[in-house]
Short mmCIF file of C-alpha atoms and ligand atoms in Angstrom, two decimals:
data_model
loop_
_atom_site.label_atom_id
_atom_site.label_comp_id
_atom_site.label_asym_id
_atom_site.label_seq_id
_atom_site.Cartn_x
_atom_site.Cartn_y
_atom_site.Cartn_z
CA MET A 158 13.94 2.75 8.19
CA GLY A 159 11.87 5.66 7.48
CA ILE A 160 8.33 5.32 5.99
CA VAL A 161 6.66 8.81 4.61
CA GLY A 162 2.94 8.25 4.43
CA SER A 163 0.54 7.71 7.25
CA GLY A 164 -2.59 6.14 5.50
CA ILE A 165 -3.63 2.64 5.56
CA MET A 166 -0.06 1.10 3.93
CA GLY A 167 2.12 3.59 5.86
CA ALA A 168 0.84 2.27 9.21
CA GLY A 169 0.57 -1.42 8.42
CA VAL A 170 4.00 -1.27 6.91
CA ALA A 171 5.19 0.40 10.14
CA GLU A 172 3.61 -2.29 12.39
CA VAL A 173 5.17 -5.02 10.14
CA ALA A 174 8.40 -3.68 10.30
CA ALA A 175 8.71 -2.58 13.99
CA LYS A 176 7.68 -6.08 14.70
CA ALA A 177 10.37 -7.48 12.94
CA GLY A 178 13.14 -5.50 14.56
CA PHE A 179 13.36 -2.62 12.23
CA GLU A 180 13.62 0.95 14.29
CA VAL A 181 11.04 2.78 12.12
CA VAL A 182 10.75 6.58 12.19
CA LEU A 183 7.62 7.14 10.35
CA ARG A 184 7.08 10.60 8.84
CA SER A 185 3.57 12.21 8.59
CA ARG A 186 2.65 15.27 7.62
CA ALA A 187 0.07 16.35 10.32
CA GLN A 188 0.74 15.91 13.73
CA SER A 189 -3.18 15.07 14.60
CA SER A 190 -2.56 11.90 11.51
CA ALA A 191 0.61 11.27 13.34
CA ASP A 192 -0.89 11.01 16.78
CA ALA A 193 -4.15 8.77 15.17
CA LEU A 194 -1.56 6.54 13.76
CA ALA A 195 0.58 5.93 17.01
CA ALA A 196 -3.04 5.45 18.94
CA GLY A 197 -4.01 3.08 15.82
CA LEU A 198 -1.16 1.31 16.46
CA GLU A 199 -0.84 0.73 20.00
CA LYS A 200 -4.64 -0.60 19.55
CA SER A 201 -3.83 -2.92 16.98
CA LEU A 202 -0.73 -4.62 19.09
CA HIS A 203 -2.78 -4.33 22.10
CA ARG A 204 -5.36 -6.79 19.94
CA GLN A 205 -2.83 -9.24 19.33
CA VAL A 206 -1.76 -9.60 22.80
CA GLU A 207 -5.51 -9.98 23.39
CA LYS A 208 -5.65 -12.76 20.75
CA GLY A 209 -2.52 -14.00 22.71
CA LYS A 210 -0.63 -13.81 19.07
CA LEU A 211 1.68 -11.20 20.85
CA ASP A 212 3.12 -10.70 24.58
CA ASP A 213 3.04 -7.84 26.24
CA ALA A 214 6.92 -7.25 26.51
CA GLU A 215 7.05 -7.50 22.51
CA ARG A 216 4.57 -5.18 22.24
CA ARG A 217 6.23 -2.83 24.49
CA ALA A 218 9.02 -3.62 22.45
CA THR A 219 7.48 -2.53 19.18
CA LEU A 220 6.56 0.82 19.90
CA GLU A 221 9.78 1.45 21.18
CA ARG A 222 11.23 0.89 17.74
CA LEU A 223 8.67 3.04 16.25
CA ARG A 224 9.03 6.90 16.14
CA VAL A 225 6.26 9.18 14.70
CA VAL A 226 7.76 12.59 13.09
CA THR A 227 6.30 15.46 11.35
CA ASP A 228 9.86 16.89 9.69
CA LEU A 229 10.89 15.03 6.89
CA GLY A 230 14.60 16.05 7.67
CA GLU A 231 13.97 13.31 10.26
CA LEU A 232 14.61 10.74 8.22
CA GLU A 233 18.36 11.68 7.35
CA ALA A 234 19.52 8.79 9.07
CA CYS A 235 17.75 5.86 7.60
CA ASP A 236 19.22 3.61 5.43
CA LEU A 237 16.13 2.62 3.84
CA VAL A 238 12.63 4.69 3.01
CA LEU A 239 9.67 3.53 1.64
CA GLU A 240 7.14 5.96 1.11
CA SER A 241 3.79 5.26 0.54
CA VAL A 242 2.01 8.36 -0.05
CA VAL A 243 -1.07 9.32 -2.45
CA GLU A 244 -1.07 7.46 -5.56
CA ASP A 245 0.19 10.75 -7.52
CA LEU A 246 2.76 11.00 -9.93
CA ALA A 247 3.55 14.65 -9.30
CA THR A 248 3.48 14.15 -5.64
CA LYS A 249 5.77 11.19 -5.41
CA GLN A 250 8.14 13.04 -7.60
CA HIS A 251 8.43 15.70 -5.27
CA LEU A 252 8.55 13.45 -2.08
CA PHE A 253 11.41 11.63 -4.09
CA THR A 254 13.75 15.06 -4.86
CA GLU A 255 13.30 15.88 -1.03
CA LEU A 256 14.35 12.56 0.29
CA ASP A 257 17.26 12.46 -2.17
CA ARG A 258 18.32 16.02 -0.52
CA VAL A 259 17.60 14.62 2.74
CA CYS A 260 18.69 11.06 3.07
CA ALA A 261 21.95 9.93 3.11
CA ASP A 262 23.68 8.82 -0.50
CA GLY A 263 24.08 5.02 0.16
CA ALA A 264 20.42 4.87 1.21
CA ILE A 265 17.82 3.00 -0.72
CA LEU A 266 14.70 5.18 -1.67
CA ALA A 267 11.89 2.68 -2.21
CA THR A 268 8.35 3.09 -3.42
CA ASN A 269 5.21 1.16 -2.43
CA THR A 270 3.51 2.66 -5.64
CA SER A 271 0.75 -0.21 -7.30
CA THR A 272 0.88 1.22 -10.59
CA LEU A 273 3.25 4.08 -11.12
CA PRO A 274 6.38 3.93 -12.89
CA VAL A 275 9.10 3.35 -10.30
CA VAL A 276 11.70 4.93 -13.06
CA ASP A 277 9.80 8.36 -12.55
CA LEU A 278 10.75 8.33 -9.24
CA ALA A 279 14.15 7.06 -9.63
CA MET A 280 15.19 9.81 -12.15
CA GLN A 281 13.81 12.69 -9.56
CA THR A 282 17.23 11.34 -7.89
CA GLY A 283 21.32 11.58 -7.78
CA ARG A 284 20.85 7.65 -7.16
CA PRO A 285 18.42 6.17 -9.86
CA ASP A 286 20.32 3.12 -9.33
CA ARG A 287 19.17 2.72 -5.46
CA VAL A 288 15.63 3.21 -5.90
CA CYS A 289 12.97 0.57 -6.33
CA GLY A 290 9.72 -0.69 -5.48
CA ILE A 291 8.72 -2.45 -2.30
CA HIS A 292 5.19 -3.37 -2.56
CA PHE A 293 2.85 -4.78 0.39
CA PHE A 294 -0.43 -5.52 0.52
CA ASN A 295 -3.45 -4.52 2.32
CA PRO A 296 -3.63 -5.13 4.94
CA ALA A 297 -0.12 -5.15 4.93
CA PRO A 298 0.45 -6.92 8.57
CA ALA A 299 -1.65 -10.07 7.27
CA MET A 300 -0.81 -10.24 3.44
CA ALA A 301 2.14 -12.51 3.09
CA LEU A 302 3.47 -11.36 -0.31
CA VAL A 303 5.89 -8.70 -1.45
CA GLU A 304 6.39 -7.37 -4.87
CA VAL A 305 10.24 -6.00 -5.26
CA VAL A 306 9.99 -3.71 -8.69
CA ARG A 307 13.19 -3.49 -10.67
CA ALA A 308 13.14 0.07 -12.45
CA ILE A 309 15.46 -0.08 -15.75
CA THR A 310 18.03 1.91 -13.29
CA THR A 311 18.29 -0.40 -10.24
CA SER A 312 21.48 -2.25 -9.46
CA ASP A 313 21.37 -5.77 -8.38
CA GLU A 314 22.40 -4.79 -5.07
CA THR A 315 19.54 -2.38 -4.31
CA VAL A 316 17.22 -5.42 -5.66
CA SER A 317 19.02 -7.77 -3.20
CA ALA A 318 18.68 -5.17 -0.07
CA ALA A 319 15.36 -4.94 -0.51
CA ARG A 320 14.84 -8.70 -1.06
CA SER A 321 16.88 -9.04 2.51
CA PHE A 322 14.47 -6.02 4.01
CA ALA A 323 10.88 -7.42 2.81
CA GLU A 324 12.22 -11.34 3.80
CA ARG A 325 13.14 -10.03 7.55
CA CYS A 326 9.79 -8.71 7.53
CA GLY A 327 8.39 -12.40 6.93
CA LYS A 328 6.99 -11.88 3.80
CA VAL A 329 7.36 -13.96 0.50
CA VAL A 330 8.90 -12.10 -2.02
CA VAL A 331 8.77 -11.84 -6.13
CA ASP A 332 10.66 -10.18 -8.44
CA VAL A 333 8.71 -8.01 -11.14
CA ARG A 334 9.77 -5.39 -13.79
CA ASP A 335 8.78 -1.73 -13.42
CA GLN A 336 5.38 -2.29 -15.14
CA ALA A 337 2.08 -0.62 -14.38
CA GLY A 338 0.46 -3.35 -11.67
CA PHE A 339 3.32 -5.42 -11.66
CA ILE A 340 2.19 -8.97 -11.26
CA VAL A 341 -0.77 -8.74 -8.58
CA ASN A 342 -2.57 -5.72 -9.72
CA ALA A 343 -2.28 -6.14 -13.71
CA LEU A 344 -4.26 -9.31 -12.74
CA LEU A 345 -6.26 -8.02 -9.72
CA PHE A 346 -7.76 -4.76 -11.35
CA PRO A 347 -9.39 -6.15 -14.47
CA TYR A 348 -11.55 -8.04 -12.09
CA LEU A 349 -12.64 -5.60 -9.62
CA ASN A 350 -13.34 -3.09 -12.64
CA ASN A 351 -15.49 -5.79 -14.32
CA ALA A 352 -17.29 -6.62 -10.81
CA VAL A 353 -18.40 -3.11 -10.83
CA LYS A 354 -19.64 -3.39 -14.30
CA LEU A 355 -21.38 -6.22 -13.52
CA LEU A 356 -23.28 -3.61 -10.70
CA GLU A 357 -23.65 -1.00 -12.70
CA GLY A 358 -25.29 -3.47 -15.44
CA ASN A 359 -27.56 -4.45 -12.76
CA VAL A 360 -26.76 -8.19 -13.76
CA ALA A 361 -26.90 -9.01 -10.03
CA THR A 362 -26.87 -7.61 -6.63
CA ARG A 363 -23.76 -6.68 -4.64
CA ASP A 364 -24.27 -9.07 -2.32
CA ASP A 365 -24.51 -11.80 -4.88
CA ILE A 366 -21.63 -10.59 -6.97
CA ASP A 367 -19.37 -10.76 -3.57
CA ALA A 368 -21.02 -13.91 -2.46
CA ALA A 369 -20.65 -15.67 -5.94
CA MET A 370 -16.61 -14.98 -5.88
CA LYS A 371 -16.55 -15.68 -1.83
CA GLY A 372 -18.50 -18.93 -2.46
CA GLY A 373 -17.35 -19.71 -6.35
CA CYS A 374 -13.69 -19.29 -6.02
CA ASN A 375 -12.82 -19.52 -2.72
CA PHE A 376 -11.59 -16.00 -2.53
CA PRO A 377 -11.69 -14.47 1.10
CA MET A 378 -13.68 -11.03 0.68
CA GLY A 379 -15.71 -10.68 -2.69
CA PRO A 380 -14.43 -7.84 -5.35
CA LEU A 381 -16.68 -5.19 -3.85
CA GLU A 382 -16.02 -5.57 -0.60
CA LEU A 383 -11.98 -5.65 -1.46
CA LEU A 384 -12.78 -2.44 -3.43
CA ASP A 385 -13.85 -1.03 -0.01
CA LEU A 386 -11.04 -2.38 1.76
CA VAL A 387 -8.55 -0.84 -0.76
CA GLY A 388 -9.86 2.38 -1.34
CA LEU A 389 -11.90 3.28 -4.12
CA ASP A 390 -9.96 6.78 -4.46
CA THR A 391 -6.54 4.25 -4.89
CA SER A 392 -8.71 1.87 -7.07
CA LEU A 393 -9.52 4.37 -9.03
CA ALA A 394 -6.17 5.89 -9.35
CA ILE A 395 -4.39 2.29 -10.01
CA LEU A 396 -7.20 1.84 -12.77
CA GLU A 397 -6.39 5.43 -14.55
CA ALA A 398 -2.56 4.63 -14.41
CA LEU A 399 -3.14 0.82 -15.56
CA TYR A 400 -5.32 2.40 -18.71
CA ALA A 401 -2.96 5.26 -19.53
CA GLU A 402 -0.38 2.46 -19.57
CA PHE A 403 -2.26 -0.30 -21.65
CA HIS A 404 -5.37 1.44 -23.13
CA ASP A 405 -6.94 -1.51 -21.94
CA PRO A 406 -10.76 -1.29 -21.82
CA ASN A 407 -10.81 -3.94 -19.30
CA TYR A 408 -8.67 -1.15 -17.05
CA ALA A 409 -11.34 2.03 -17.88
CA PRO A 410 -12.59 2.57 -14.64
CA ALA A 411 -16.35 1.74 -14.50
CA PRO A 412 -18.24 5.15 -14.18
CA LEU A 413 -19.85 4.47 -10.88
CA LEU A 414 -16.32 3.70 -9.64
CA ARG A 415 -15.55 7.18 -10.48
CA ARG A 416 -19.64 8.17 -8.99
CA LEU A 417 -18.60 7.21 -5.80
CA VAL A 418 -15.18 8.90 -5.57
CA SER A 419 -16.71 11.99 -6.26
CA ALA A 420 -18.74 11.40 -3.70
CA GLU A 421 -16.61 11.15 -0.95
CA ARG A 422 -17.29 7.28 -0.51
CA CYS A 423 -13.93 6.15 -0.68
CA GLY A 424 -14.46 2.65 1.06
CA ARG A 425 -13.83 1.60 4.88
CA LYS A 426 -12.04 4.40 5.25
CA SER A 427 -14.47 7.02 4.83
CA GLY A 428 -17.29 5.01 6.59
CA ALA A 429 -18.77 4.05 3.25
CA GLY A 430 -18.32 3.06 -0.38
CA PHE A 431 -20.11 -0.16 -1.53
CA TYR A 432 -20.88 -0.95 1.74
CA GLU A 433 -21.64 1.73 4.92
CA TYR A 434 -19.11 0.98 7.73
CA ARG A 435 -19.78 2.34 11.54
CA ARG A 436 -17.00 4.27 12.84
N1 3HC B 638 -4.53 -5.33 10.41
C1 3HC B 638 -3.35 -6.20 10.87
N2 3HC B 638 -3.87 -7.61 10.93
C2 3HC B 638 -5.03 -7.57 10.56
C3 3HC B 638 -6.17 -6.66 9.85
C4 3HC B 638 -5.52 -5.45 9.45
N3 3HC B 638 -5.73 -4.55 8.72
N4 3HC B 638 -7.00 -7.44 9.24
C5 3HC B 638 -7.01 -8.97 9.37
N5 3HC B 638 -5.13 -9.04 9.94
C6 3HC B 638 -4.70 -10.42 10.66
C7 3HC B 638 -6.01 -10.78 11.87
O1 3HC B 638 -4.91 -10.00 13.44
C8 3HC B 638 -5.65 -12.09 11.88
O2 3HC B 638 -4.60 -12.57 12.17
P1 3HC B 638 -3.93 -13.95 13.42
O3 3HC B 638 -4.12 -14.89 12.04
O4 3HC B 638 -2.88 -13.50 13.03
O5 3HC B 638 -4.64 -13.30 14.39
C9 3HC B 638 -5.63 -12.42 10.41
O6 3HC B 638 -5.35 -11.16 9.33
C10 3HC B 638 -6.85 -13.00 9.29
O7 3HC B 638 -7.89 -11.79 10.21
P2 3HC B 638 -9.08 -12.07 10.50
O8 3HC B 638 -9.40 -14.03 11.03
O9 3HC B 638 -9.72 -11.48 11.65
O10 3HC B 638 -9.87 -12.21 9.38
P3 3HC B 638 -10.11 -13.07 8.15
O11 3HC B 638 -9.82 -14.27 8.33
O12 3HC B 638 -11.62 -12.27 7.80
O13 3HC B 638 -8.88 -12.04 7.01
C11 3HC B 638 -8.31 -10.42 5.47
C12 3HC B 638 -9.12 -10.98 6.52
C13 3HC B 638 -6.76 -11.09 5.94
C14 3HC B 638 -8.03 -9.33 5.39
C15 3HC B 638 -8.66 -11.64 4.57
O14 3HC B 638 -10.45 -11.09 4.24
C16 3HC B 638 -8.58 -11.50 2.90
O15 3HC B 638 -6.74 -11.73 3.14
N6 3HC B 638 -8.78 -10.24 2.58
C17 3HC B 638 -7.92 -10.02 0.80
C18 3HC B 638 -7.35 -8.96 1.10
C19 3HC B 638 -6.68 -8.91 0.03
O16 3HC B 638 -6.89 -9.29 -1.27
N7 3HC B 638 -5.78 -7.95 -0.30
C20 3HC B 638 -5.12 -7.63 -1.65
C21 3HC B 638 -5.59 -5.99 -2.06
S1 3HC B 638 -4.86 -5.57 -3.24
C22 3HC B 638 -3.34 -4.68 -2.58
O17 3HC B 638 -3.22 -4.73 -1.60
C23 3HC B 638 -3.05 -4.07 -3.74
C24 3HC B 638 -2.62 -2.33 -3.53
O18 3HC B 638 -1.56 -1.90 -4.29
C25 3HC B 638 -3.84 -1.70 -3.74
#
């Protein structure tokens, strides 16, 4: 399989798929991010060996199954390509046009988008029946779920191949129609957004908002911590796409979220968001 994009999700899915036995070709635009990704994966697998979750032979075999490349043309032999680049429709559409040119006719082209219309990517290709969404959650190695997204154009064969792939990755699979937010983000993001609005309105402190949802609902992380994990830029893009689709005020991004993104405080990955992180 091929993966395009070396951000948090691309790296996480590469780890999951290579561990599950797939030969993975991961395409990153820059050699520096490709190198950083390979180093990050080695570190993650090494930690799992130290914890006794993985033996050393499996670690080596997993690394051997992963090839990091910068040339998109290297994906030509893949049966499935999953893109996980920035949540921007024009960027993804351009990529799908390129993937359609590079990949064999029978290959399935999938998107890890959270909210963008899968059909708008499918229609950039000459194979709209072989385009679907395969939506992993963050952090991909730790989260059980994958949403398989069926666009109006997607064939039953494509949905069933996407399901088999995700199941072989050890994930719980749900089917969902191509509507912004699918299941999880349609329900999760009004909650996350409203947490920012509570903070903005000085109703409670950051720490108390997070403590309340952990202690009161048994959530593993508070909403502000979770926004930092997902990435505030990604979260803003998700809310904008949801708002554009439904015009529901719960999806209208909280101004503070937008201001933090403008200040390049995008969460864990940038060293600061609602919280500060040591890098
Ligand atoms: N990479 C790989 N593995 C990771 C990881 C990471 N970044 N973070 C945690 N893990 C693994 C650990 O190795 C551990 O696995 P093990 O039990 O086999 O050793 C397991 O996850 C649990 O981790 P820890 O015990 O270290 O830590 P926690 O118990 O604090 O769990 C968490 C961490 C799994 C991140 C937990 O806090 C959690 O479930 N948080 C909620 C995350 C969430 O809601 N994600 C969805 C976001 S929405 C989304 O992704 C949609 C997108 O479109 C925006």
